[in-house]
Tab-separated table of C-alpha atoms in Angstrom:
chain	number	residue	atom	x	y	z
N	1	MET	CA	12.173	-1.529	-13.333
N	2	ARG	CA	13.998	-0.156	-10.816
N	3	LEU	CA	12.495	1.045	-6.899
N	4	SER	CA	12.664	4.533	-5.867
N	5	GLN	CA	13.858	6.080	-2.148
N	6	ILE	CA	12.004	7.790	-0.798
N	7	ASP	CA	14.506	11.376	-0.632
N	8	ALA	CA	14.798	14.847	0.803
N	9	ALA	CA	13.555	16.077	-1.993
N	10	SER	CA	10.250	14.603	-2.184
N	11	ARG	CA	9.118	14.103	1.115
N	12	SER	CA	7.451	17.362	1.629
N	13	ASP	CA	4.448	15.247	-0.746
N	14	HIS	CA	4.470	13.117	1.322
N	15	TYR	CA	4.047	14.884	4.155
N	16	HIS	CA	3.318	12.629	7.767
N	17	LEU	CA	6.795	10.929	6.473
N	18	THR	CA	9.659	11.936	8.291
N	19	GLU	CA	13.275	11.481	8.648
N	20	ASP	CA	13.018	8.363	9.704
N	21	ASP	CA	10.813	6.401	7.222
N	22	GLU	CA	12.126	4.467	4.589
N	23	CYS	CA	9.829	4.191	2.294
N	24	PHE	CA	10.613	2.519	-2.201
N	25	TYR	CA	8.595	3.153	-4.863
N	26	PHE	CA	8.236	2.057	-8.912
N	27	LEU	CA	5.366	5.214	-10.714
N	28	GLU	CA	4.729	8.265	-9.783
N	29	TYR	CA	0.978	8.351	-9.940
N	30	THR	CA	-0.645	11.742	-11.136
N	31	SER	CA	-2.897	13.175	-8.671
N	32	GLY	CA	-6.480	14.571	-10.596
N	33	ARG	CA	-5.280	13.260	-13.618
N	34	ASP	CA	-7.398	10.157	-15.302
N	35	TYR	CA	-6.394	6.593	-16.228
N	36	SER	CA	-5.402	7.973	-19.941
N	37	PHE	CA	-2.633	10.203	-18.394
N	38	SER	CA	-0.100	7.994	-17.770
N	39	LYS	CA	1.234	4.958	-17.231
N	40	ALA	CA	1.196	5.127	-12.964
N	41	ASN	CA	-2.375	6.188	-13.449
N	42	ASP	CA	-3.656	3.483	-15.663
N	43	ILE	CA	-2.284	0.564	-12.777
N	44	ILE	CA	-3.738	2.382	-10.134
N	45	ALA	CA	-6.936	3.159	-11.473
N	46	ASN	CA	-7.716	-1.213	-12.365
N	47	LEU	CA	-6.573	-1.180	-9.122
N	48	LYS	CA	-9.356	1.372	-8.014
N	49	LYS	CA	-12.066	-1.356	-9.252
N	50	LYS	CA	-14.577	-2.665	-6.432
N	51	PRO	CA	-14.985	-6.541	-6.076
N	52	SER	CA	-18.809	-6.114	-6.334
N	53	ASN	CA	-17.790	-5.675	-10.178
N	54	ARG	CA	-16.249	-8.352	-10.303
N	55	ASP	CA	-18.525	-9.512	-12.568
N	56	ARG	CA	-17.788	-7.028	-15.199
N	57	ALA	CA	-15.692	-7.735	-18.178
N	58	ASP	CA	-12.748	-4.467	-17.828
N	59	TYR	CA	-12.132	-5.581	-14.178
N	60	LYS	CA	-10.307	-8.522	-15.839
N	61	TYR	CA	-7.570	-5.498	-15.744
N	62	LYS	CA	-7.938	-5.559	-12.433
N	63	LEU	CA	-6.530	-9.010	-12.321
N	64	LYS	CA	-3.435	-8.165	-14.865
N	65	VAL	CA	-1.747	-5.471	-12.783
N	66	ILE	CA	-2.374	-7.339	-9.448
N	67	GLN	CA	-0.436	-10.092	-11.310
N	68	GLN	CA	1.673	-7.589	-12.784
N	69	ALA	CA	2.814	-5.460	-9.677
N	70	SER	CA	3.825	-9.582	-8.575
N	71	ASN	CA	6.067	-10.121	-10.517
N	72	THR	CA	7.536	-5.958	-11.034
N	73	PHE	CA	8.146	-6.209	-7.043
N	74	ARG	CA	10.313	-9.605	-8.023
N	75	GLY	CA	12.092	-8.419	-10.207
N	76	ALA	CA	13.213	-5.448	-8.158
N	77	LEU	CA	13.904	-6.873	-4.588
N	78	ASN	CA	16.758	-9.088	-2.915
N	79	SER	CA	15.882	-12.229	-2.474
N	80	GLU	CA	18.172	-12.973	0.949
N	81	TRP	CA	15.648	-9.345	1.649
N	82	LEU	CA	12.696	-11.208	0.854
N	83	ASN	CA	13.193	-14.476	3.002
N	84	GLN	CA	13.609	-12.941	6.291
N	85	ALA	CA	10.953	-10.162	5.949
N	86	THR	CA	7.811	-10.702	7.596
N	87	LEU	CA	5.261	-8.496	4.225
N	88	VAL	CA	2.242	-6.755	5.776
N	89	PRO	CA	-0.659	-5.349	3.591
N	90	VAL	CA	-1.991	-2.209	4.509
N	91	PRO	CA	-6.198	-3.398	5.266
N	92	GLY	CA	-8.698	-2.080	2.566
N	93	SER	CA	-11.522	0.699	3.486
N	94	LYS	CA	-13.417	-2.482	3.873
N	95	ALA	CA	-13.741	-4.467	6.719
N	96	VAL	CA	-13.575	-8.315	6.460
N	97	GLY	CA	-17.286	-9.477	6.011
N	98	HIS	CA	-18.239	-6.521	3.813
N	99	PRO	CA	-18.842	-6.533	-0.888
N	100	ASP	CA	-16.204	-4.468	-0.927
N	101	TYR	CA	-14.160	-6.070	1.835
N	102	ASP	CA	-10.506	-5.851	-1.300
N	103	ASP	CA	-8.103	-8.220	-0.557
N	104	ARG	CA	-5.534	-7.072	-3.531
N	105	ILE	CA	-2.277	-5.557	-1.929
N	106	GLU	CA	-2.205	-9.336	-0.067
N	107	GLN	CA	-2.563	-11.089	-3.371
N	108	ILE	CA	0.357	-8.621	-4.902
N	109	CYS	CA	2.262	-9.765	-1.880
N	110	ARG	CA	2.095	-13.871	-2.365
N	111	GLY	CA	1.919	-13.348	-5.699
N	112	ILE	CA	5.919	-12.003	-5.153
N	113	ARG	CA	6.790	-15.670	-4.334
N	114	ASP	CA	5.539	-18.831	-2.770
N	115	GLY	CA	6.831	-19.824	1.163
N	116	LEU	CA	6.812	-16.204	1.839
N	117	ASP	CA	6.279	-15.059	5.300
N	118	VAL	CA	2.808	-12.662	3.802
N	119	ARG	CA	1.146	-11.579	7.008
N	120	ASN	CA	-2.522	-9.835	7.763
N	121	LEU	CA	-0.925	-8.357	11.332
N	122	VAL	CA	-3.021	-5.006	10.700
N	123	VAL	CA	-6.537	-5.295	10.845
N	124	GLN	CA	-9.726	-3.200	10.383
N	125	ARG	CA	-11.901	-2.684	12.446
N	126	GLU	CA	-14.606	-1.343	10.909
N	127	SER	CA	-15.265	0.373	7.185
N	128	THR	CA	-14.863	3.465	6.276
N	129	VAL	CA	-14.726	5.316	2.688
N	130	ALA	CA	-11.985	4.579	0.368
N	131	SER	CA	-10.061	7.589	0.564
N	132	HIS	CA	-9.593	7.765	-3.560
N	133	GLU	CA	-13.509	8.347	-3.061
N	134	VAL	CA	-13.507	11.372	-1.103
N	135	GLY	CA	-12.593	14.907	-1.198
N	136	ALA	CA	-9.596	15.766	0.407
N	137	GLY	CA	-10.704	16.903	3.758
N	138	GLY	CA	-13.092	13.574	4.399
N	139	ARG	CA	-9.957	11.290	4.261
N	140	ALA	CA	-9.161	9.308	7.874
N	141	THR	CA	-6.516	10.738	9.273
N	142	VAL	CA	-3.342	9.245	11.666
N	143	ASP	CA	-5.140	8.679	14.644
N	144	GLU	CA	-8.841	7.592	13.502
N	145	LEU	CA	-6.593	4.872	11.763
N	146	LEU	CA	-5.534	4.243	13.861
N	147	GLU	CA	-8.370	3.585	16.245
N	148	LEU	CA	-9.444	1.375	14.166
N	149	TYR	CA	-6.180	-0.096	13.147
N	150	GLU	CA	-5.993	-3.297	15.736
N	151	ILE	CA	-2.900	-5.812	15.849
N	152	HIS	CA	-3.625	-10.062	15.081
N	153	GLU	CA	-2.290	-11.000	17.571
N	154	GLY	CA	-3.045	-15.289	16.248
N	155	LEU	CA	-0.220	-13.490	13.626
N	156	THR	CA	2.026	-12.474	15.736
N	157	ALA	CA	4.546	-16.103	15.978
N	158	PRO	CA	7.116	-15.766	14.682
N	159	THR	CA	8.071	-12.184	15.735
N	160	PRO	CA	8.592	-9.818	12.297
N	161	THR	CA	12.629	-8.563	11.868
N	162	ASP	CA	12.254	-7.464	9.404
N	163	ILE	CA	8.956	-5.534	8.086
N	164	ALA	CA	7.801	-3.987	4.926
N	165	ILE	CA	4.303	-2.221	5.081
N	166	PHE	CA	2.902	-2.052	1.485
N	167	ASP	CA	0.581	-0.787	-0.557
N	168	ASP	CA	-0.596	0.375	-3.901
N	169	VAL	CA	0.103	4.458	-3.582
N	170	LEU	CA	1.959	6.811	-1.576
N	171	THR	CA	0.222	9.988	-0.953
N	172	ALA	CA	0.340	11.732	2.893
N	173	GLY	CA	1.280	8.374	3.621
N	174	THR	CA	-1.649	8.568	6.172
N	175	HIS	CA	-2.170	4.982	6.579
N	176	PHE	CA	2.260	4.295	7.143
N	177	ARG	CA	1.556	5.950	9.459
N	178	ALA	CA	-1.178	4.508	11.005
N	179	MET	CA	0.282	1.442	9.970
N	180	LYS	CA	4.047	1.721	11.407
N	181	THR	CA	2.448	2.891	14.636
N	182	VAL	CA	0.820	0.418	15.123
N	183	LEU	CA	3.196	-2.165	14.251
N	184	ALA	CA	6.647	-0.666	15.845
N	185	ALA	CA	3.951	-0.265	19.291
N	186	ARG	CA	4.023	-4.439	18.942
N	187	PHE	CA	7.131	-4.880	17.429
N	188	PRO	CA	10.087	-2.297	18.610
N	189	ASN	CA	13.014	-3.877	18.008
N	190	ALA	CA	11.430	-4.750	13.979
N	191	ARG	CA	13.098	-2.690	11.853
N	192	ILE	CA	10.199	-1.363	8.916
N	193	THR	CA	9.819	-0.047	5.499
N	194	GLY	CA	7.423	1.001	3.334
N	195	MET	CA	6.711	-0.835	-0.111
N	196	PHE	CA	4.652	0.723	-3.014
N	197	ILE	CA	3.224	0.815	-6.480
N	198	ALA	CA	3.168	4.277	-7.115
N	199	ARG	CA	3.739	7.773	-4.675
N	200	ARG	CA	1.664	10.768	-5.576
N	201	VAL	CA	2.240	13.768	-7.408
N	202	PHE	CA	0.374	16.837	-8.103
N	203	PRO	CA	0.595	18.631	-11.736
N	204	PRO	CA	2.671	21.636	-12.564
N	205	ASP	CA	-0.241	23.490	-12.303
N	206	THR	CA	-1.479	22.587	-8.981
N	207	GLU	CA	-1.943	25.182	-5.990
N	208	LEU	CA	-1.336	23.436	-1.916
């Protein structure tokens, strides 16, 4: 599977992105549709399963798609680039210590290949409600995320020069914008890109 890049035609679907942002994705996740609608919707639905439900029989599907995502990124990303890139997972909505703290994105990054530079350079100080569990009006804004995000100074050495922000779905670009802002302030000379399993699209009959 090949990565596609957000371009001028698709950028308007993710209004926090600018022309300077380099973001890549594999699939299109359709908003307002359930897991049965498409391959992407099924993958994302499984990834969103809560860690507190790990004893449920269907939790195995989450573990499966995590491994599949790692394999897909491995096949699509340039090996030489991976050798020198720093992979930075977007923190989940729940802070470390919460029963539903979810490190699925970190697991995906670490599963791509042994020996990669995977760092939780950005941590979230407090738990929030997951974006997919609230309406558009209740989701955290870029400014609110900037209040919650901080650099993990213990992980800053060696200084990264090529940072890839990893997340499951690119929606409005809120988390990417906040992550890039924090990382660029701390590492002003680093190239920063975004890597996503899917980008959100809307059904044809949706009124925006």
